[in-house]
Coordinates of C-alpha atoms in Angstrom, one line a residue:
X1 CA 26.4 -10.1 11.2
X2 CA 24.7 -11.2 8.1
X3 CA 22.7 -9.0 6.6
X4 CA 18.7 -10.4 7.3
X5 CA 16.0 -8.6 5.8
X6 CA 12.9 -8.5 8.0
X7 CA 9.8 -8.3 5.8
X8 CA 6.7 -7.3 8.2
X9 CA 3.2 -8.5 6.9
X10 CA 4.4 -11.0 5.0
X11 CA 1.2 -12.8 4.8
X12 CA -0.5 -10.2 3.1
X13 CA -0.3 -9.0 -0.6
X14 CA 2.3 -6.9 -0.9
X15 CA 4.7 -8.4 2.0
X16 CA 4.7 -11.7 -0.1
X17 CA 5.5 -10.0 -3.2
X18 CA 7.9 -8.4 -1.3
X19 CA 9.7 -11.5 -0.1
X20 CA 9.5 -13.0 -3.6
X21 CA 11.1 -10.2 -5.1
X22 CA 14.3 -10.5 -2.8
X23 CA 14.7 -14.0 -2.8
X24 CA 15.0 -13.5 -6.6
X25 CA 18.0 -11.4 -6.0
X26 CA 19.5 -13.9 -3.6
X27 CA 19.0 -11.6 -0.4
X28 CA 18.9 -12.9 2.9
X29 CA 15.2 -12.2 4.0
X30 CA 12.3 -13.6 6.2
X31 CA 8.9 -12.5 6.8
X32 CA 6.7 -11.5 10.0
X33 CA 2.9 -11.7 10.4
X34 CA 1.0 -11.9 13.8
X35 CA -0.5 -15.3 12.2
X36 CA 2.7 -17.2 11.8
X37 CA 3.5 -20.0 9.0
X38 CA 6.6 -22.5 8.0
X39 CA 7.7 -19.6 6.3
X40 CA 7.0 -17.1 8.3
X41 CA 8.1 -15.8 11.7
X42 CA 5.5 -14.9 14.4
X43 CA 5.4 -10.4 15.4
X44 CA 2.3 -9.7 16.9
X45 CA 2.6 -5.6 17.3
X46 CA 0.3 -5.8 19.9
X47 CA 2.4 -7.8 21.8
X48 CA 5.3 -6.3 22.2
X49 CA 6.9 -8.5 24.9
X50 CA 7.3 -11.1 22.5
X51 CA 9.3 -8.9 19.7
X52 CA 12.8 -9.9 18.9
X53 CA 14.7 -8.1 16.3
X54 CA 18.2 -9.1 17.3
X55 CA 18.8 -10.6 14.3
X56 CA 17.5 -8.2 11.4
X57 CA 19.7 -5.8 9.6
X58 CA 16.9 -4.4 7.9
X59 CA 13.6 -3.6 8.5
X60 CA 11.1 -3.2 5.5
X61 CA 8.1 -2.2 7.8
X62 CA 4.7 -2.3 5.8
X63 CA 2.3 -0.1 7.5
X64 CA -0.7 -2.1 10.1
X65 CA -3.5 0.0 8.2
X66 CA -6.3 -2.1 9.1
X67 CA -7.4 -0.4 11.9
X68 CA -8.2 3.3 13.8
X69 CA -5.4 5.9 13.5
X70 CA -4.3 5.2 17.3
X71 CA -4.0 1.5 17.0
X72 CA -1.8 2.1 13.8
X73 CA 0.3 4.9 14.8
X74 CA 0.7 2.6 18.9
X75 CA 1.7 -0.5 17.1
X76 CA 4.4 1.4 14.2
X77 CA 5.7 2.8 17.2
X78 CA 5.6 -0.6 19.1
X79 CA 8.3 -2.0 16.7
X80 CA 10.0 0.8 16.1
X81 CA 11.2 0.9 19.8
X82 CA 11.9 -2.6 19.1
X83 CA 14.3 -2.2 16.4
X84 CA 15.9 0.6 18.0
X85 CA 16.7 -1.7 21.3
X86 CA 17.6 -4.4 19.2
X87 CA 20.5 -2.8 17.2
X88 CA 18.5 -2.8 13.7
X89 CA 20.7 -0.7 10.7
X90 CA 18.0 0.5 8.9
X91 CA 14.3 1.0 8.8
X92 CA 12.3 1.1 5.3
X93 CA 8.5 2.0 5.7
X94 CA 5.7 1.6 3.3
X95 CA 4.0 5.1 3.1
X96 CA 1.3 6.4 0.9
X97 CA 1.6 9.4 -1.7
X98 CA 2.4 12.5 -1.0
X99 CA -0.5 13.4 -3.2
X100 CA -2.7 11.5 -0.5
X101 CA -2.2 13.7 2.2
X102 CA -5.7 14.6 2.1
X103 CA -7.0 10.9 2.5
X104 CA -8.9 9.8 5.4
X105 CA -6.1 7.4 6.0
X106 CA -3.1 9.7 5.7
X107 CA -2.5 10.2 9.0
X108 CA -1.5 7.8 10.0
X109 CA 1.1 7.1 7.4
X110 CA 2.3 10.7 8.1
X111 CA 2.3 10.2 11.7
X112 CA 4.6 7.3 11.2
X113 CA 7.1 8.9 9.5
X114 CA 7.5 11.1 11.6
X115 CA 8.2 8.3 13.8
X116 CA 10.6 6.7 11.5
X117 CA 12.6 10.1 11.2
X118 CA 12.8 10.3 15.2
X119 CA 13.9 7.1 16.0
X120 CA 17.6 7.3 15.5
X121 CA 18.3 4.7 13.0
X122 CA 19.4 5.3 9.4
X123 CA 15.8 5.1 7.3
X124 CA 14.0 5.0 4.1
X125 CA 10.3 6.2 3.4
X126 CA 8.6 4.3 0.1
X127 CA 5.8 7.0 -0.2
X128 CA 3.7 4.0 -2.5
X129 CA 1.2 5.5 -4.9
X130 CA -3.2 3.7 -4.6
X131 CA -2.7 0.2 -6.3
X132 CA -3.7 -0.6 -9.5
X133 CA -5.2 -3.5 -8.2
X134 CA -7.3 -1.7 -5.7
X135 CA -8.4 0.8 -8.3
X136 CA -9.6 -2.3 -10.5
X137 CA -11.4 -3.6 -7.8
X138 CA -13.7 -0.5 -7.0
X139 CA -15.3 -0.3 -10.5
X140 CA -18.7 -2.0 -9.7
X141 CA -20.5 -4.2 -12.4
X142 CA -24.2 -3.5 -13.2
X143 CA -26.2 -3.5 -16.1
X144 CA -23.8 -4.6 -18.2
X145 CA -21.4 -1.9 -17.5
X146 CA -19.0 -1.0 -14.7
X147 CA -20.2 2.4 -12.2
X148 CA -17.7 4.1 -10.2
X149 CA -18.0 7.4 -8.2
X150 CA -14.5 9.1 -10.3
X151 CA -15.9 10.1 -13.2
X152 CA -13.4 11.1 -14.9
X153 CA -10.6 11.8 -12.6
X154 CA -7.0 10.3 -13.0
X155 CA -5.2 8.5 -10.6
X156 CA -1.4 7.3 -11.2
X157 CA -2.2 4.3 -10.2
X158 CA 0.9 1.7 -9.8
X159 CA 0.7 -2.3 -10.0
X160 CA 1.7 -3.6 -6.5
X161 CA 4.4 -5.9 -8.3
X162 CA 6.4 -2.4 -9.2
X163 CA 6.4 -1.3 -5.4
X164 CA 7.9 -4.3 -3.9
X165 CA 10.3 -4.7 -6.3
X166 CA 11.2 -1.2 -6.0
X167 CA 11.3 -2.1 -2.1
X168 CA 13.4 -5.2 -2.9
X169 CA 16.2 -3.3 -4.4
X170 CA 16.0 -0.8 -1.5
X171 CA 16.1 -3.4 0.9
X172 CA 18.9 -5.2 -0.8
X173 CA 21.4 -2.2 -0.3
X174 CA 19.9 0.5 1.8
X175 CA 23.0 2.7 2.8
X176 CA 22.8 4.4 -0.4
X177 CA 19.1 5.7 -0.1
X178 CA 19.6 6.6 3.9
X179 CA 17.1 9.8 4.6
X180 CA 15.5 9.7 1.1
X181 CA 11.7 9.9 0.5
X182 CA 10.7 8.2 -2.6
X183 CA 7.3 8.9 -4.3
X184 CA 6.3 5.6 -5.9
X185 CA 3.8 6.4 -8.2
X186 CA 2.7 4.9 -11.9
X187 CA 1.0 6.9 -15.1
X188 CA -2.5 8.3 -14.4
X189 CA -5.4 6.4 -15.7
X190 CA -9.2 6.3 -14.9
X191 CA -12.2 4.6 -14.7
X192 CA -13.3 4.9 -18.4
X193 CA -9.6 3.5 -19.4
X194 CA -10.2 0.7 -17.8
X195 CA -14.0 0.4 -19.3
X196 CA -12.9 1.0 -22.9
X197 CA -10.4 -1.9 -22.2
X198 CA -12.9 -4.2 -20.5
X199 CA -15.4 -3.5 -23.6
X200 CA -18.0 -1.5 -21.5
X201 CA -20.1 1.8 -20.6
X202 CA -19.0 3.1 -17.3
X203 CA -21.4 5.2 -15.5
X204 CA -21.1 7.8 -12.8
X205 CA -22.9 7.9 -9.3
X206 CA -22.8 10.5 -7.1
X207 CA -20.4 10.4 -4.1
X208 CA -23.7 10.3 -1.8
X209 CA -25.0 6.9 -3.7
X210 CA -21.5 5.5 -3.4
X211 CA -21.5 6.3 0.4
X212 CA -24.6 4.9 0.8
X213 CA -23.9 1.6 -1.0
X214 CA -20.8 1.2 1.2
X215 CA -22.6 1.3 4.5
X216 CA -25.9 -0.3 3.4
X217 CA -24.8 -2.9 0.6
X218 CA -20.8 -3.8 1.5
X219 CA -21.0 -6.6 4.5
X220 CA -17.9 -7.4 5.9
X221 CA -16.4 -3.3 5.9
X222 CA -14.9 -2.6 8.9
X223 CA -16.0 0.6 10.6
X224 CA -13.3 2.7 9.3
X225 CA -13.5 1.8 5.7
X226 CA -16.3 3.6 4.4
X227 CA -14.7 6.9 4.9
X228 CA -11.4 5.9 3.5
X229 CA -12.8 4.8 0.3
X230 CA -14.8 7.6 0.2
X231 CA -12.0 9.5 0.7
X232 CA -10.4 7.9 -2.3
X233 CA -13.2 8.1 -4.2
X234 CA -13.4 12.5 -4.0
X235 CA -10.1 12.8 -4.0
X236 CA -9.6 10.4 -7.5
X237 CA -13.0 12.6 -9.0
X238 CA -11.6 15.8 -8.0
X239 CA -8.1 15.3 -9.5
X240 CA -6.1 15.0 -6.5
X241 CA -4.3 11.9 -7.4
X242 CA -3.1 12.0 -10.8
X243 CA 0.5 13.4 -9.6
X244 CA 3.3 11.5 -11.8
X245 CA 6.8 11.1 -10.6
X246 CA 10.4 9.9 -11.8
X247 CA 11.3 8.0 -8.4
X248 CA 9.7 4.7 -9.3
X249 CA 11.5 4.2 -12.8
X250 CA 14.5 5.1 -11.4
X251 CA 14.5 2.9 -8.6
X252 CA 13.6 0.1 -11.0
X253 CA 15.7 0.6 -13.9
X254 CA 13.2 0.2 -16.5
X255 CA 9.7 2.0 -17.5
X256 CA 6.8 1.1 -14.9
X257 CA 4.3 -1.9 -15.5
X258 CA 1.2 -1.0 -17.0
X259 CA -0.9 0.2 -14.3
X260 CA -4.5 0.0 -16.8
X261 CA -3.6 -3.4 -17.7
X262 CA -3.5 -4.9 -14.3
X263 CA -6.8 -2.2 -13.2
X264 CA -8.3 -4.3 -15.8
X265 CA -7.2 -8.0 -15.1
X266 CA -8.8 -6.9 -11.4
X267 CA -11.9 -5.7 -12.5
X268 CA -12.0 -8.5 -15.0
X269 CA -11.6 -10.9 -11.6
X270 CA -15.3 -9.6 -10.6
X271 CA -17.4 -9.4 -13.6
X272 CA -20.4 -11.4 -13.3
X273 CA -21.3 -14.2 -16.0
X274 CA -24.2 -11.9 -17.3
X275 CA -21.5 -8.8 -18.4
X276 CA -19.9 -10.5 -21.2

């Protein structure tokens, strides 16, 4: 059997990367998304009649977080009984942080590992640290300035490039990380790094403004949203997730990207004509 890599999410941000990262290496690999392309395979997780994983060696499952706790945890197990019936060899899932465990949206990763341990087949959890790109992308421009709620808190923010790289090398030869929890994480920064880059004041609101701005000012969040960035937002202020670890480097083989450097290029990506 050759050994076919099974990339689920592949339309998204880090599922692309993903796939990018092990066709550099020459591995065998495909991608899945509920809104199929040419290069893309059809897995709808909410329909599991129409799951075949006959033909993947490994699964690199990146977690269905858009959506409530049930529906998350339903569908991971969804295709987890799937690659169990359908003779998979080993099961990689994206996690989140152990220093997360106190985020709104923990659970459910947590939850799924649990899943992963209990399903009989050899496994790997990537425990990825908040993206650098996602931290970036919270500062909010105003008055010439970025606000955030962190004041000064750290978080070891890590550039989604890193993680599915790391995830690529993982994939490529998984025997040799069977039953191992990695904590991918980068080197702390916060919001006034990435101001002090960018050339700007940043100001701090209060957890309570930055609430309210999400549910009155933020079209488009979905309900569950506002409390996970919230949740992200006390637990970066609080200093909750500035834990550092080796596992990343190591993995990689090299020091980790820059995490401020790409916080900046996406804050950069929203600054309106009138900041500079």
């Amino acid at each position: 059997m050759t050994h076919m890599i099974l990339v689920t999410g592949a339309n998204g941000n880090l599922g692309s990367a993903m796939l990018a990262a092990l066709h550099a290496r020459g591995a065998i690999a495909t991608g899945s998304s509920r809104t199929p392309s040419r290069k893309v395979r059809r897995l709808d997780f909410d329909d599991p009649s129409g799951i075949d994983l006959s033909d993947v060696s490994t699964l690199v499952l990146i977690s269905a977080g858009y959506a409530e706790d049930d529906q998350v945890i339903g569908r991971h197990a969804t295709v987890l009984d799937a690659a169990t019936r359908d003779g998979v060899r080993h099961v990689i899932y994206t996690s989140l942080t152990g220093a997360g465990d106190h985020l709104s949206f923990a659970l459910a990763h947590r939850a799924t590992e649990r899943l992963v341990r209990a399903c009989g087949l050899p496994w790997t959890v990537l425990r990825n640290g908040l993206y650098a790109e996602l931290f970036g992308g919270l500062l909010i421009w105003a008055d010439g300035g970025v606000e955030s709620p962190f004041d000064d808190g750290a978080v070891a923010a890590v550039a989604r490039a890193d993680l599915a790289e790391a995830a690529a090398i993982i994939a490529a030869a998984p025997a040799q990380h069977s039953g191992r929890t990695y904590d991918l994480v980068g080197t702390p920064i916060t919001a006034a790094h990435v101001a002090g880059r960018l050339g700007v004041p940043h100001r701090t609101i209060g957890l309570g403004e930055y609430r309210r701005r999400l549910l009155d000012g933020m079209p488009g969040l979905l309900p569950f949203q506002p409390p996970m960035l919230s949740s992200i937002a006390t637990g970066i202020r609080h200093g909750f997730l500035g834990d550092t670890s080796p596992d990343l480097a190591a993995i990689l083989g090299r020091p980790v990207c820059d995490p401020l450097a790409t916080a900046v290029t996406a804050a950069s990506a929203s600054r309106p004509e009138t900041a500079g």
